[in-house]
Short mmCIF file of C-alpha atoms and ligand atoms in Angstrom, two decimals:
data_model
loop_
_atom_site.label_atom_id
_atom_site.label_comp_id
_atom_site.label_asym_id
_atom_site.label_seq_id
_atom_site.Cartn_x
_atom_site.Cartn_y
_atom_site.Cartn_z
CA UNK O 707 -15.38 19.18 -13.44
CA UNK O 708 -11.70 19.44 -13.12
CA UNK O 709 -9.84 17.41 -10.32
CA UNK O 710 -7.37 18.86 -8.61
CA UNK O 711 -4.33 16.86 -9.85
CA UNK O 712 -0.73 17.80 -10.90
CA UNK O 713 0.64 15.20 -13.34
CA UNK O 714 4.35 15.06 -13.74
CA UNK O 715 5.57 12.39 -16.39
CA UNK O 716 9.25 12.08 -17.62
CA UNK O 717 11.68 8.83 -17.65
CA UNK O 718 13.56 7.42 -14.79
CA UNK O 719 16.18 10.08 -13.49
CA UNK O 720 14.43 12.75 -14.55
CA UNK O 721 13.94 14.02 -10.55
CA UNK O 722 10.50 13.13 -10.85
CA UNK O 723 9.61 11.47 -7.00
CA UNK O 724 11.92 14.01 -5.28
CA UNK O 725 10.53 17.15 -7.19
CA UNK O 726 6.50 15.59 -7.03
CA UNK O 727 7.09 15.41 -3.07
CA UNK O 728 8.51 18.64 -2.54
CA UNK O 729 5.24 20.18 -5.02
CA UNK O 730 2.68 18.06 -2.91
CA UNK O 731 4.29 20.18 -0.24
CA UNK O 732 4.51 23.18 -1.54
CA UNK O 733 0.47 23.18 -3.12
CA UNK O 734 -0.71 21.08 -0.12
CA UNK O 735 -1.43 18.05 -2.44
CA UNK O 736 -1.20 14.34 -1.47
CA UNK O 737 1.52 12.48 -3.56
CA UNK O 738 1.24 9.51 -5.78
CA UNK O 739 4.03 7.19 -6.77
CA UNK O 740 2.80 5.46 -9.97
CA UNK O 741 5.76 3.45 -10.71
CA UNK O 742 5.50 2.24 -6.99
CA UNK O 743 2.60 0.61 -7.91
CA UNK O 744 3.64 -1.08 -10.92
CA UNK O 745 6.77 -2.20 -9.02
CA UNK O 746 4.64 -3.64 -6.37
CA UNK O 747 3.16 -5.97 -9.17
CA UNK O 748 6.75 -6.73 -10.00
CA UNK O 749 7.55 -7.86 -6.72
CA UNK O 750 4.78 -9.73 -6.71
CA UNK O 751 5.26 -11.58 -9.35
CA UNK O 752 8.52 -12.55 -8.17
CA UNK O 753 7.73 -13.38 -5.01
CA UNK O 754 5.16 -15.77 -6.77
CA UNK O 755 7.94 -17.38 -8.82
CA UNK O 756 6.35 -16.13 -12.15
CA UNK O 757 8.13 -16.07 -15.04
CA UNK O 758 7.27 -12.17 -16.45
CA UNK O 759 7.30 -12.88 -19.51
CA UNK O 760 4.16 -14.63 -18.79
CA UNK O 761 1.43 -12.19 -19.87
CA UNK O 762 -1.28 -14.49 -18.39
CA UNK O 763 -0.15 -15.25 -15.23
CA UNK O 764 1.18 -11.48 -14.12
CA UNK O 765 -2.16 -10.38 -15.82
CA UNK O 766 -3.70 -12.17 -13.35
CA UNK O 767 -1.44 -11.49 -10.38
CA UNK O 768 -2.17 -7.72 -10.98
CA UNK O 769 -5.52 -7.69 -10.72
CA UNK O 770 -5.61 -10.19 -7.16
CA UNK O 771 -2.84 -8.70 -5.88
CA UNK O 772 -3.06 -5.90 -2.67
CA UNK O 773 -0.58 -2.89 -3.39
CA UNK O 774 -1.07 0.17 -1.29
CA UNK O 775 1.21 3.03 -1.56
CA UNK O 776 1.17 5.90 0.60
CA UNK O 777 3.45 8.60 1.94
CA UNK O 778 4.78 6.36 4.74
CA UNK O 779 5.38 3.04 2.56
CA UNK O 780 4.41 0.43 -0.08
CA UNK O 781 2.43 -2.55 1.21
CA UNK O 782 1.84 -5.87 -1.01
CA UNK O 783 -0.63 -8.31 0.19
CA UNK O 784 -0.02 -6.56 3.73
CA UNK O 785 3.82 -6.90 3.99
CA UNK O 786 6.09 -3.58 3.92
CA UNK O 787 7.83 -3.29 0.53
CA UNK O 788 8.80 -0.21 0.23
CA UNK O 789 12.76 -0.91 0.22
CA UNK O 790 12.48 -4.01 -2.08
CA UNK O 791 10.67 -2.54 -4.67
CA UNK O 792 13.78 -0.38 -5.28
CA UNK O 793 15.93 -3.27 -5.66
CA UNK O 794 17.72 -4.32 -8.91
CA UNK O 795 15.31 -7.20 -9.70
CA UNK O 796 12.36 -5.54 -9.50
CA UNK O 797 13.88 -2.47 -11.39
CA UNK O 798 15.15 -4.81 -13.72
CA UNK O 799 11.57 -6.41 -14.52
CA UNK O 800 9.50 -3.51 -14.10
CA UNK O 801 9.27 -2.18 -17.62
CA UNK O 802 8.40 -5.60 -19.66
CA UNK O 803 5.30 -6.06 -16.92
CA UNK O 804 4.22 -2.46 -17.55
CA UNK O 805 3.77 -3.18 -21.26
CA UNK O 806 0.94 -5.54 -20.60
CA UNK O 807 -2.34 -3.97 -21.02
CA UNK O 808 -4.63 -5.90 -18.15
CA UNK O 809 -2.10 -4.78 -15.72
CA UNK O 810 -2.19 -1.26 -17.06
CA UNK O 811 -5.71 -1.40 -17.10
CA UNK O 812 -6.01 -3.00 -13.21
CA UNK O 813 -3.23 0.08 -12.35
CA UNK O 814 -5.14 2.97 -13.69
CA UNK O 815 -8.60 2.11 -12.22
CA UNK O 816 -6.48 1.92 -9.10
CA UNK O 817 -4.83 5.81 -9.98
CA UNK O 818 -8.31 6.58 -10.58
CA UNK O 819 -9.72 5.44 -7.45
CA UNK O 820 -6.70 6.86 -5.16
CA UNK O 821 -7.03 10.53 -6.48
CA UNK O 822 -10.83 10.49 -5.60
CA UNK O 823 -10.23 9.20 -1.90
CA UNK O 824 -7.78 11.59 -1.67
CA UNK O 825 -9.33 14.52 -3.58
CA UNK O 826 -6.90 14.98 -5.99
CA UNK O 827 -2.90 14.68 -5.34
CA UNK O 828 0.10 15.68 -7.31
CA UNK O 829 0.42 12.48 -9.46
CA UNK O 830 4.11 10.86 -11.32
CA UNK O 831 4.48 8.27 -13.94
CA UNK O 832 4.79 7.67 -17.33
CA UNK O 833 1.26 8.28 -18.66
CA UNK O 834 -0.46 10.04 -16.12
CA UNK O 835 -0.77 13.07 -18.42
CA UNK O 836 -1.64 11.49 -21.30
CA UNK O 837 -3.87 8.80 -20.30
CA UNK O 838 -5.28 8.36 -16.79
CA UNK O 839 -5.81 11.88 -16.05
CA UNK O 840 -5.61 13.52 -19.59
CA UNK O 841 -7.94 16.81 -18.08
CA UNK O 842 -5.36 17.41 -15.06
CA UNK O 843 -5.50 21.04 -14.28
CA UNK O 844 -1.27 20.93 -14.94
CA UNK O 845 0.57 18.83 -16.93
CA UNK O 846 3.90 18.46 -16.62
CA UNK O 847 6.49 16.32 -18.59
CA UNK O 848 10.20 16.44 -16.37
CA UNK O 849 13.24 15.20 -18.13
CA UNK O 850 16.94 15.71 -18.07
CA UNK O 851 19.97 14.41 -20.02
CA UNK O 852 20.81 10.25 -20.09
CA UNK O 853 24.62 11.76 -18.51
CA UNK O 854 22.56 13.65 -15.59
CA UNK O 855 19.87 10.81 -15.27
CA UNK O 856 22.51 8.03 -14.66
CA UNK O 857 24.63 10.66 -12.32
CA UNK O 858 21.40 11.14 -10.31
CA UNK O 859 20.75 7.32 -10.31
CA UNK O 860 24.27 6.30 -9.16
CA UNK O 861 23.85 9.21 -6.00
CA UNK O 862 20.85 7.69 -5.26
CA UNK O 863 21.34 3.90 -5.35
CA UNK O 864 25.14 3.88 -6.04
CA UNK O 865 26.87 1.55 -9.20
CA UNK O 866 28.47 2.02 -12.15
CA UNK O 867 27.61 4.73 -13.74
CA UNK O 868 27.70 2.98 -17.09
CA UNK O 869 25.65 0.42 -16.38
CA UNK O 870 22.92 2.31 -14.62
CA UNK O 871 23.23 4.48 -17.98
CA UNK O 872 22.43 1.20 -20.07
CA UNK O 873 19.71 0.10 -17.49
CA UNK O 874 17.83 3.51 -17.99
CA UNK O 875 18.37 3.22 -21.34
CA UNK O 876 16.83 -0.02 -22.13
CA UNK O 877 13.85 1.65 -19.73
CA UNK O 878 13.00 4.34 -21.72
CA UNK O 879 13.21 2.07 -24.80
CA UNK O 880 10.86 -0.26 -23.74
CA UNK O 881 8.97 2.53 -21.79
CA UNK O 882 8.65 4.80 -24.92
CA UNK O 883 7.82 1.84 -27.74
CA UNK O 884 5.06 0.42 -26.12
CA UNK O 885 1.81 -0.31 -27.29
CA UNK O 886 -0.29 0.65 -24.76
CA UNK O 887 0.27 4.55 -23.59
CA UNK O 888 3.77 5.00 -24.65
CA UNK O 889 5.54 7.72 -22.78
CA UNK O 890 5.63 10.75 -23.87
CA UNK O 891 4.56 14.73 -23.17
CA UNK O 892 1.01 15.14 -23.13
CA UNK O 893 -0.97 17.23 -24.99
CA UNK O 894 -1.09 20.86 -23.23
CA UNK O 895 2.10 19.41 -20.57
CA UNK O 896 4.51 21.76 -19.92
CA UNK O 897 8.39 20.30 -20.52
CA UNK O 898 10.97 20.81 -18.18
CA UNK O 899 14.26 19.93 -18.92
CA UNK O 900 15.77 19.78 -15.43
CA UNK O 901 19.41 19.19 -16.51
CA UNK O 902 21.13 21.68 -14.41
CA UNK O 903 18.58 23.17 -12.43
CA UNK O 904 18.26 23.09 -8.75
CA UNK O 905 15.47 20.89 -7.66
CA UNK O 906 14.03 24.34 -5.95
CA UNK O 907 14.10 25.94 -9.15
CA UNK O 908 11.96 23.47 -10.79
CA UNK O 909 9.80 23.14 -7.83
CA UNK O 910 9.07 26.75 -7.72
CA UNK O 911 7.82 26.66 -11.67
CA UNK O 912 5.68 23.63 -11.01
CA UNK O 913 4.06 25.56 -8.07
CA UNK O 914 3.62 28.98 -9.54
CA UNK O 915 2.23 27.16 -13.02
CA UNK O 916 -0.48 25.30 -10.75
CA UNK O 917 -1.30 28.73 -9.02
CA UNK O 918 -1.99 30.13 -11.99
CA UNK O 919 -3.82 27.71 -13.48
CA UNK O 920 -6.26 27.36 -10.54
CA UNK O 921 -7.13 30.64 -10.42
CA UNK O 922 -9.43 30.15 -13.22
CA UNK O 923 -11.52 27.43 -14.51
CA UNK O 924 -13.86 24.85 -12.69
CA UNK O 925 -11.62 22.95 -10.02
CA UNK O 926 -12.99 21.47 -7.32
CA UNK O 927 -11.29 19.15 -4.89
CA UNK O 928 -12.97 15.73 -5.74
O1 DC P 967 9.07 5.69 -11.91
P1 DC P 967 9.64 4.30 -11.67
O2 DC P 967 11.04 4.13 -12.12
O3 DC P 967 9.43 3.83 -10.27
O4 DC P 967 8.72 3.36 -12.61
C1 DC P 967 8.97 2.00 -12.75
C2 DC P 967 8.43 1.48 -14.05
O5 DC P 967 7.00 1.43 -13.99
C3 DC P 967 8.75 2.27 -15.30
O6 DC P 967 9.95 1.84 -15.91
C4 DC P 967 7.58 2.01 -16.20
C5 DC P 967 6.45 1.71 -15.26
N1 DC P 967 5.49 2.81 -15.11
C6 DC P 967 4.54 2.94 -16.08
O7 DC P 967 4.57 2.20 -17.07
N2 DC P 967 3.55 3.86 -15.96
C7 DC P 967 3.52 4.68 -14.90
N3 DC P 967 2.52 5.58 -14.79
C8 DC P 967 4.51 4.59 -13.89
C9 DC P 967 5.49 3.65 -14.05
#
């Protein structure tokens, strides 16, 4: 049995959240913001006062904590998040609570359990591809340049362009070197470098690579 999920993986910049969305649309797919979730642990763990280099402590935070992410927002332990998860402290924090394998652990079971309410969805991360849904019916891996990720960034949340450019770069490092699913393309994932491309462009590919792909084979919707 195949689930009906898109996976689109790629490092920060890349145009992942705004071309998922715009697929979810297009294939009528729900949506699913990985790093939301991870960043909702984040935020947590700050909230808490939690040092995050504690392994232990935002182990344990991860697996007690509530995080709900939907289309309309990001919840943690009932409170709306959804603009302070964006923020520079969480961003900056993010990746070294990622590498911790309890909270990846707690965060796929979670993935897991979302697509199968849901019936499926059109799914971003890091290791959605590789690891939490390694039979989706389309894998995609999205990336772009480090000059057009950091141009994208600053549009998006403003800055200095090199410093956003260092920030994504010491993501992907720790992002890419970690232990516990590493990014990286998937087996079978399709890469698209979106450097230069309208996000229509890419969106259209996505789509007609899904249509094609679920016109044959066992798919059902859950
Ligand atoms: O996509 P994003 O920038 O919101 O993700 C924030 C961080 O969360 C990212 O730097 C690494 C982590 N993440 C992850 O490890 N695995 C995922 N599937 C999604 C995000």
């Amino acid at each position: 049995m195949t689930l009906r999920v898109i996976a689109i993986d790629g490092p920060a910049g890349a145009g992942k959240s705004t071309v998922a969305r715009a697929v979810a649309r297009a294939v009528s797919l729900p949506y699913l913001d990985t790093g939301a979730m991870y960043r909702g642990v984040a935020f947590a763990v700050l909230r808490d006062g939690v040092d995050p280099a504690d392994e232990d402590r935002v182990s344990g935070i991860a697996e007690t904590v509530d995080v709900v992410v939907e289309p309309g927002g990001v919840t943690v332990d009932g409170h709306v998040v959804t603009a302070d998860i964006r923020g520079p402290e969480v961003t900056s924090v993010v990746s070294v609570i990622a590498t911790y394998s309890r909270v990846r652990a707690t965060m796929r079971a979670a993935q897991r359990a979302w697509i199968l309410a849901h019936g499926g969805g059109v799914v971003e991360g890091r290791d959605i591809g590789t690891v939490v849904f390694p039979d989706a019916l389309l894998k995609v891996f999205l990336t772009a340049s480090p000059l057009v990720r950091a141009a994208r960034r600053v549009a998006q949340v403003g800055g200095d362009v090199d410093a956003i450019a260092a920030s994504i770069a010491e993501r992907d490092r720790i992002d890419s070197t970690r232990q516990d699913s590493p990014l990286r393309p998937a087996e079978g994932a399709v890469t698209i470098d979106s450097s230069g491309r309208s996000v229509d462009e890419v969106v259209r590919e996505i789509s007609d690579a899904y249509d094609q792909v679920s016109k044959s084979g066992d798919v059902t919707r859950g």
